[in-house]
Amino acid sequence: MTRNRPSSNYFDRFPGFLPDPQLPLHEEFERLAKFRGWHTGSKQYRRENGRFLRAEFDVHLGGLESSRKLDDWQALCEELRVDSIPNSITKCKKKLNKVHVNLVDLINCRRQHTEVRIFKTHKALVTYTRATDKIFPKTKAKADGLLQILLRKIY
């Protein structure tokens, strides 16, 4: 899996806005929201934030859920610090199903080339996610095989 992909073409819809792929996701989206005049919490803001997160997911992790390459799944297991990297895609998925990681942080870490935070418990992930409001839209997550594996109930 490559980690040096450009930012999504999501921004192509907004002439005059110059994206900065070095910024964290939330800062980048806040810049865009201010540029477009979207108010925090508004329907448009939430909808566009979901589109933005999905587009960034597609850039940094997209295609993996349909990948038939064991190497891709093993690389994700390694990135998420899974013990004893499995030797089959099915076993990789089973191991990843037990990893507690914030999906927004995972995308952001790929975007910024940093190490993602892994939570020891579901409760710790929930507490962090609620406190930071880093919530990947559930409907978009359920539509993707990889995201379904990493999706955890937050509310």
JSON list of C-alpha atoms in Angstrom, two decimals:
[
{"chain": "A", "resi": 1, "resn": "MET", "atom": "CA", "xyz": [0.00, 0.00, 0.00]},
{"chain": "A", "resi": 2, "resn": "THR", "atom": "CA", "xyz": [1.34, 3.36, -0.89]},
{"chain": "A", "resi": 3, "resn": "ARG", "atom": "CA", "xyz": [1.25, 6.12, 1.69]},
{"chain": "A", "resi": 4, "resn": "ASN", "atom": "CA", "xyz": [2.30, 8.96, -0.61]},
{"chain": "A", "resi": 5, "resn": "ARG", "atom": "CA", "xyz": [-0.91, 9.55, -2.50]},
{"chain": "A", "resi": 6, "resn": "PRO", "atom": "CA", "xyz": [-2.11, 13.06, -3.32]},
{"chain": "A", "resi": 7, "resn": "SER", "atom": "CA", "xyz": [-5.14, 14.53, -1.64]},
{"chain": "A", "resi": 8, "resn": "SER", "atom": "CA", "xyz": [-8.54, 13.68, -3.11]},
{"chain": "A", "resi": 9, "resn": "ASN", "atom": "CA", "xyz": [-10.14, 15.47, -6.01]},
{"chain": "A", "resi": 10, "resn": "TYR", "atom": "CA", "xyz": [-12.95, 16.42, -3.62]},
{"chain": "A", "resi": 11, "resn": "PHE", "atom": "CA", "xyz": [-11.56, 19.94, -3.67]},
{"chain": "A", "resi": 12, "resn": "ASP", "atom": "CA", "xyz": [-11.94, 20.24, -7.45]},
{"chain": "A", "resi": 13, "resn": "ARG", "atom": "CA", "xyz": [-15.57, 21.18, -6.78]},
{"chain": "A", "resi": 14, "resn": "PHE", "atom": "CA", "xyz": [-14.47, 24.39, -5.07]},
{"chain": "A", "resi": 15, "resn": "PRO", "atom": "CA", "xyz": [-12.59, 26.71, -7.44]},
{"chain": "A", "resi": 16, "resn": "GLY", "atom": "CA", "xyz": [-10.39, 29.16, -5.61]},
{"chain": "A", "resi": 17, "resn": "PHE", "atom": "CA", "xyz": [-9.78, 26.90, -2.63]},
{"chain": "A", "resi": 18, "resn": "LEU", "atom": "CA", "xyz": [-6.19, 25.67, -2.40]},
{"chain": "A", "resi": 19, "resn": "PRO", "atom": "CA", "xyz": [-5.95, 22.48, -0.34]},
{"chain": "A", "resi": 20, "resn": "ASP", "atom": "CA", "xyz": [-3.00, 21.85, 1.92]},
{"chain": "A", "resi": 21, "resn": "PRO", "atom": "CA", "xyz": [-2.41, 18.09, 2.20]},
{"chain": "A", "resi": 22, "resn": "GLN", "atom": "CA", "xyz": [-0.02, 18.66, 5.10]},
{"chain": "A", "resi": 23, "resn": "LEU", "atom": "CA", "xyz": [-2.80, 19.88, 7.39]},
{"chain": "A", "resi": 24, "resn": "PRO", "atom": "CA", "xyz": [-4.75, 17.54, 9.64]},
{"chain": "A", "resi": 25, "resn": "LEU", "atom": "CA", "xyz": [-8.15, 16.58, 8.23]},
{"chain": "A", "resi": 26, "resn": "HIS", "atom": "CA", "xyz": [-10.20, 18.68, 10.64]},
{"chain": "A", "resi": 27, "resn": "GLU", "atom": "CA", "xyz": [-8.14, 21.80, 9.97]},
{"chain": "A", "resi": 28, "resn": "GLU", "atom": "CA", "xyz": [-8.36, 21.32, 6.22]},
{"chain": "A", "resi": 29, "resn": "PHE", "atom": "CA", "xyz": [-12.12, 20.87, 6.34]},
{"chain": "A", "resi": 30, "resn": "GLU", "atom": "CA", "xyz": [-12.53, 23.86, 8.66]},
{"chain": "A", "resi": 31, "resn": "ARG", "atom": "CA", "xyz": [-10.60, 25.99, 6.18]},
{"chain": "A", "resi": 32, "resn": "LEU", "atom": "CA", "xyz": [-12.92, 24.84, 3.39]},
{"chain": "A", "resi": 33, "resn": "ALA", "atom": "CA", "xyz": [-16.05, 25.38, 5.51]},
{"chain": "A", "resi": 34, "resn": "LYS", "atom": "CA", "xyz": [-14.94, 28.93, 6.28]},
{"chain": "A", "resi": 35, "resn": "PHE", "atom": "CA", "xyz": [-14.12, 29.52, 2.60]},
{"chain": "A", "resi": 36, "resn": "ARG", "atom": "CA", "xyz": [-17.58, 28.28, 1.58]},
{"chain": "A", "resi": 37, "resn": "GLY", "atom": "CA", "xyz": [-19.48, 29.87, 4.49]},
{"chain": "A", "resi": 38, "resn": "TRP", "atom": "CA", "xyz": [-20.76, 26.58, 5.93]},
{"chain": "A", "resi": 39, "resn": "HIS", "atom": "CA", "xyz": [-21.77, 26.94, 9.56]},
{"chain": "A", "resi": 40, "resn": "THR", "atom": "CA", "xyz": [-20.61, 24.30, 12.04]},
{"chain": "A", "resi": 41, "resn": "GLY", "atom": "CA", "xyz": [-23.39, 21.83, 12.72]},
{"chain": "A", "resi": 42, "resn": "SER", "atom": "CA", "xyz": [-25.51, 22.83, 9.72]},
{"chain": "A", "resi": 43, "resn": "LYS", "atom": "CA", "xyz": [-26.90, 20.15, 7.43]},
{"chain": "A", "resi": 44, "resn": "GLN", "atom": "CA", "xyz": [-24.61, 21.31, 4.59]},
{"chain": "A", "resi": 45, "resn": "TYR", "atom": "CA", "xyz": [-21.57, 21.27, 6.90]},
{"chain": "A", "resi": 46, "resn": "ARG", "atom": "CA", "xyz": [-22.29, 17.71, 8.10]},
{"chain": "A", "resi": 47, "resn": "ARG", "atom": "CA", "xyz": [-23.05, 16.45, 4.59]},
{"chain": "A", "resi": 48, "resn": "GLU", "atom": "CA", "xyz": [-19.89, 17.97, 3.11]},
{"chain": "A", "resi": 49, "resn": "ASN", "atom": "CA", "xyz": [-17.77, 16.75, 6.03]},
{"chain": "A", "resi": 50, "resn": "GLY", "atom": "CA", "xyz": [-18.99, 13.21, 5.33]},
{"chain": "A", "resi": 51, "resn": "ARG", "atom": "CA", "xyz": [-18.18, 13.57, 1.63]},
{"chain": "A", "resi": 52, "resn": "PHE", "atom": "CA", "xyz": [-14.76, 14.96, 2.45]},
{"chain": "A", "resi": 53, "resn": "LEU", "atom": "CA", "xyz": [-13.93, 12.14, 4.88]},
{"chain": "A", "resi": 54, "resn": "ARG", "atom": "CA", "xyz": [-15.09, 9.49, 2.39]},
{"chain": "A", "resi": 55, "resn": "ALA", "atom": "CA", "xyz": [-13.03, 11.07, -0.40]},
{"chain": "A", "resi": 56, "resn": "GLU", "atom": "CA", "xyz": [-9.95, 11.13, 1.83]},
{"chain": "A", "resi": 57, "resn": "PHE", "atom": "CA", "xyz": [-10.61, 7.52, 2.84]},
{"chain": "A", "resi": 58, "resn": "ASP", "atom": "CA", "xyz": [-10.75, 6.55, -0.83]},
{"chain": "A", "resi": 59, "resn": "VAL", "atom": "CA", "xyz": [-7.41, 8.27, -1.46]},
{"chain": "A", "resi": 60, "resn": "HIS", "atom": "CA", "xyz": [-5.57, 6.78, 1.49]},
{"chain": "A", "resi": 61, "resn": "LEU", "atom": "CA", "xyz": [-7.27, 3.42, 2.09]},
{"chain": "A", "resi": 62, "resn": "GLY", "atom": "CA", "xyz": [-9.65, 2.89, -0.82]},
{"chain": "A", "resi": 63, "resn": "GLY", "atom": "CA", "xyz": [-9.56, -0.31, -2.76]},
{"chain": "A", "resi": 64, "resn": "LEU", "atom": "CA", "xyz": [-8.28, -2.39, 0.10]},
{"chain": "A", "resi": 65, "resn": "GLU", "atom": "CA", "xyz": [-11.67, -3.86, 0.97]},
{"chain": "A", "resi": 66, "resn": "SER", "atom": "CA", "xyz": [-11.85, -5.44, -2.47]},
{"chain": "A", "resi": 67, "resn": "SER", "atom": "CA", "xyz": [-8.16, -6.27, -2.63]},
{"chain": "A", "resi": 68, "resn": "ARG", "atom": "CA", "xyz": [-7.30, -9.88, -3.15]},
{"chain": "A", "resi": 69, "resn": "LYS", "atom": "CA", "xyz": [-3.67, -9.19, -2.29]},
{"chain": "A", "resi": 70, "resn": "LEU", "atom": "CA", "xyz": [-2.63, -10.72, 0.98]},
{"chain": "A", "resi": 71, "resn": "ASP", "atom": "CA", "xyz": [0.32, -8.31, 1.11]},
{"chain": "A", "resi": 72, "resn": "ASP", "atom": "CA", "xyz": [-2.06, -5.32, 1.31]},
{"chain": "A", "resi": 73, "resn": "TRP", "atom": "CA", "xyz": [-3.98, -6.79, 4.23]},
{"chain": "A", "resi": 74, "resn": "GLN", "atom": "CA", "xyz": [-0.78, -7.83, 6.00]},
{"chain": "A", "resi": 75, "resn": "ALA", "atom": "CA", "xyz": [0.61, -4.30, 5.58]},
{"chain": "A", "resi": 76, "resn": "LEU", "atom": "CA", "xyz": [-2.52, -2.88, 7.21]},
{"chain": "A", "resi": 77, "resn": "CYS", "atom": "CA", "xyz": [-2.18, -5.39, 10.06]},
{"chain": "A", "resi": 78, "resn": "GLU", "atom": "CA", "xyz": [1.42, -4.29, 10.49]},
{"chain": "A", "resi": 79, "resn": "GLU", "atom": "CA", "xyz": [0.43, -0.60, 10.41]},
{"chain": "A", "resi": 80, "resn": "LEU", "atom": "CA", "xyz": [-2.19, -1.26, 13.09]},
{"chain": "A", "resi": 81, "resn": "ARG", "atom": "CA", "xyz": [0.36, -3.23, 15.10]},
{"chain": "A", "resi": 82, "resn": "VAL", "atom": "CA", "xyz": [-1.42, -6.57, 15.00]},
{"chain": "A", "resi": 83, "resn": "ASP", "atom": "CA", "xyz": [0.57, -9.30, 16.76]},
{"chain": "A", "resi": 84, "resn": "SER", "atom": "CA", "xyz": [1.53, -12.29, 14.62]},
{"chain": "A", "resi": 85, "resn": "ILE", "atom": "CA", "xyz": [0.62, -11.10, 11.14]},
{"chain": "A", "resi": 86, "resn": "PRO", "atom": "CA", "xyz": [-1.79, -13.68, 9.67]},
{"chain": "A", "resi": 87, "resn": "ASN", "atom": "CA", "xyz": [-1.12, -15.64, 6.50]},
{"chain": "A", "resi": 88, "resn": "SER", "atom": "CA", "xyz": [-4.59, -15.27, 4.95]},
{"chain": "A", "resi": 89, "resn": "ILE", "atom": "CA", "xyz": [-6.91, -12.38, 4.17]},
{"chain": "A", "resi": 90, "resn": "THR", "atom": "CA", "xyz": [-9.69, -13.95, 6.23]},
{"chain": "A", "resi": 91, "resn": "LYS", "atom": "CA", "xyz": [-7.42, -14.19, 9.28]},
{"chain": "A", "resi": 92, "resn": "CYS", "atom": "CA", "xyz": [-6.21, -10.61, 8.73]},
{"chain": "A", "resi": 93, "resn": "LYS", "atom": "CA", "xyz": [-9.83, -9.42, 8.76]},
{"chain": "A", "resi": 94, "resn": "LYS", "atom": "CA", "xyz": [-10.51, -11.35, 11.97]},
{"chain": "A", "resi": 95, "resn": "LYS", "atom": "CA", "xyz": [-7.51, -9.77, 13.67]},
{"chain": "A", "resi": 96, "resn": "LEU", "atom": "CA", "xyz": [-8.40, -6.29, 12.41]},
{"chain": "A", "resi": 97, "resn": "ASN", "atom": "CA", "xyz": [-11.92, -6.72, 13.74]},
{"chain": "A", "resi": 98, "resn": "LYS", "atom": "CA", "xyz": [-10.40, -6.63, 17.23]},
{"chain": "A", "resi": 99, "resn": "VAL", "atom": "CA", "xyz": [-8.35, -3.45, 16.69]},
{"chain": "A", "resi": 100, "resn": "HIS", "atom": "CA", "xyz": [-9.72, -0.25, 18.23]},
{"chain": "A", "resi": 101, "resn": "VAL", "atom": "CA", "xyz": [-8.71, 2.70, 16.06]},
{"chain": "A", "resi": 102, "resn": "ASN", "atom": "CA", "xyz": [-10.40, 5.99, 15.29]},
{"chain": "A", "resi": 103, "resn": "LEU", "atom": "CA", "xyz": [-11.19, 5.97, 11.55]},
{"chain": "A", "resi": 104, "resn": "VAL", "atom": "CA", "xyz": [-10.67, 9.71, 11.13]},
{"chain": "A", "resi": 105, "resn": "ASP", "atom": "CA", "xyz": [-7.28, 9.42, 12.84]},
{"chain": "A", "resi": 106, "resn": "LEU", "atom": "CA", "xyz": [-6.35, 6.46, 10.62]},
{"chain": "A", "resi": 107, "resn": "ILE", "atom": "CA", "xyz": [-7.03, 8.50, 7.49]},
{"chain": "A", "resi": 108, "resn": "ASN", "atom": "CA", "xyz": [-5.29, 11.53, 8.96]},
{"chain": "A", "resi": 109, "resn": "CYS", "atom": "CA", "xyz": [-2.20, 9.52, 9.90]},
{"chain": "A", "resi": 110, "resn": "ARG", "atom": "CA", "xyz": [-1.95, 8.20, 6.38]},
{"chain": "A", "resi": 111, "resn": "ARG", "atom": "CA", "xyz": [-2.37, 11.73, 5.05]},
{"chain": "A", "resi": 112, "resn": "GLN", "atom": "CA", "xyz": [0.35, 13.10, 7.36]},
{"chain": "A", "resi": 113, "resn": "HIS", "atom": "CA", "xyz": [2.60, 10.02, 7.36]},
{"chain": "A", "resi": 114, "resn": "THR", "atom": "CA", "xyz": [2.43, 9.51, 11.12]},
{"chain": "A", "resi": 115, "resn": "GLU", "atom": "CA", "xyz": [1.71, 6.52, 13.33]},
{"chain": "A", "resi": 116, "resn": "VAL", "atom": "CA", "xyz": [-1.92, 5.96, 14.26]},
{"chain": "A", "resi": 117, "resn": "ARG", "atom": "CA", "xyz": [-3.04, 5.66, 17.87]},
{"chain": "A", "resi": 118, "resn": "ILE", "atom": "CA", "xyz": [-4.39, 2.24, 18.82]},
{"chain": "A", "resi": 119, "resn": "PHE", "atom": "CA", "xyz": [-6.73, 2.04, 21.80]},
{"chain": "A", "resi": 120, "resn": "LYS", "atom": "CA", "xyz": [-6.48, -0.87, 24.22]},
{"chain": "A", "resi": 121, "resn": "THR", "atom": "CA", "xyz": [-10.22, -1.04, 24.79]},
{"chain": "A", "resi": 122, "resn": "HIS", "atom": "CA", "xyz": [-13.45, -0.19, 23.04]},
{"chain": "A", "resi": 123, "resn": "LYS", "atom": "CA", "xyz": [-14.35, 2.06, 25.96]},
{"chain": "A", "resi": 124, "resn": "ALA", "atom": "CA", "xyz": [-11.14, 4.09, 25.55]},
{"chain": "A", "resi": 125, "resn": "LEU", "atom": "CA", "xyz": [-11.86, 4.52, 21.84]},
{"chain": "A", "resi": 126, "resn": "VAL", "atom": "CA", "xyz": [-15.44, 5.64, 22.56]},
{"chain": "A", "resi": 127, "resn": "THR", "atom": "CA", "xyz": [-14.31, 8.16, 25.19]},
{"chain": "A", "resi": 128, "resn": "TYR", "atom": "CA", "xyz": [-11.69, 9.63, 22.85]},
{"chain": "A", "resi": 129, "resn": "THR", "atom": "CA", "xyz": [-13.98, 9.72, 19.82]},
{"chain": "A", "resi": 130, "resn": "ARG", "atom": "CA", "xyz": [-16.79, 11.46, 21.69]},
{"chain": "A", "resi": 131, "resn": "ALA", "atom": "CA", "xyz": [-14.39, 13.98, 23.27]},
{"chain": "A", "resi": 132, "resn": "THR", "atom": "CA", "xyz": [-12.75, 14.89, 19.95]},
{"chain": "A", "resi": 133, "resn": "ASP", "atom": "CA", "xyz": [-15.89, 14.55, 17.79]},
{"chain": "A", "resi": 134, "resn": "LYS", "atom": "CA", "xyz": [-13.80, 12.64, 15.22]},
{"chain": "A", "resi": 135, "resn": "ILE", "atom": "CA", "xyz": [-16.65, 10.55, 13.89]},
{"chain": "A", "resi": 136, "resn": "PHE", "atom": "CA", "xyz": [-16.66, 8.97, 10.46]},
{"chain": "A", "resi": 137, "resn": "PRO", "atom": "CA", "xyz": [-20.23, 8.95, 9.06]},
{"chain": "A", "resi": 138, "resn": "LYS", "atom": "CA", "xyz": [-21.76, 5.55, 9.87]},
{"chain": "A", "resi": 139, "resn": "THR", "atom": "CA", "xyz": [-23.74, 5.24, 6.63]},
{"chain": "A", "resi": 140, "resn": "LYS", "atom": "CA", "xyz": [-20.59, 5.77, 4.60]},
{"chain": "A", "resi": 141, "resn": "ALA", "atom": "CA", "xyz": [-18.60, 3.36, 6.79]},
{"chain": "A", "resi": 142, "resn": "LYS", "atom": "CA", "xyz": [-21.19, 0.59, 6.46]},
{"chain": "A", "resi": 143, "resn": "ALA", "atom": "CA", "xyz": [-20.95, 0.82, 2.66]},
{"chain": "A", "resi": 144, "resn": "ASP", "atom": "CA", "xyz": [-17.29, -0.21, 2.69]},
{"chain": "A", "resi": 145, "resn": "GLY", "atom": "CA", "xyz": [-15.88, -3.62, 3.62]},
{"chain": "A", "resi": 146, "resn": "LEU", "atom": "CA", "xyz": [-12.72, -2.33, 5.26]},
{"chain": "A", "resi": 147, "resn": "LEU", "atom": "CA", "xyz": [-14.53, 0.34, 7.21]},
{"chain": "A", "resi": 148, "resn": "GLN", "atom": "CA", "xyz": [-17.06, -2.20, 8.42]},
{"chain": "A", "resi": 149, "resn": "ILE", "atom": "CA", "xyz": [-14.21, -4.27, 9.86]},
{"chain": "A", "resi": 150, "resn": "LEU", "atom": "CA", "xyz": [-12.82, -1.26, 11.72]},
{"chain": "A", "resi": 151, "resn": "LEU", "atom": "CA", "xyz": [-16.19, 0.33, 12.58]},
{"chain": "A", "resi": 152, "resn": "ARG", "atom": "CA", "xyz": [-17.09, 0.41, 16.27]},
{"chain": "A", "resi": 153, "resn": "LYS", "atom": "CA", "xyz": [-20.27, 1.51, 17.98]},
{"chain": "A", "resi": 154, "resn": "ILE", "atom": "CA", "xyz": [-19.70, 4.97, 19.45]},
{"chain": "A", "resi": 155, "resn": "TYR", "atom": "CA", "xyz": [-23.27, 6.00, 20.41]}
]
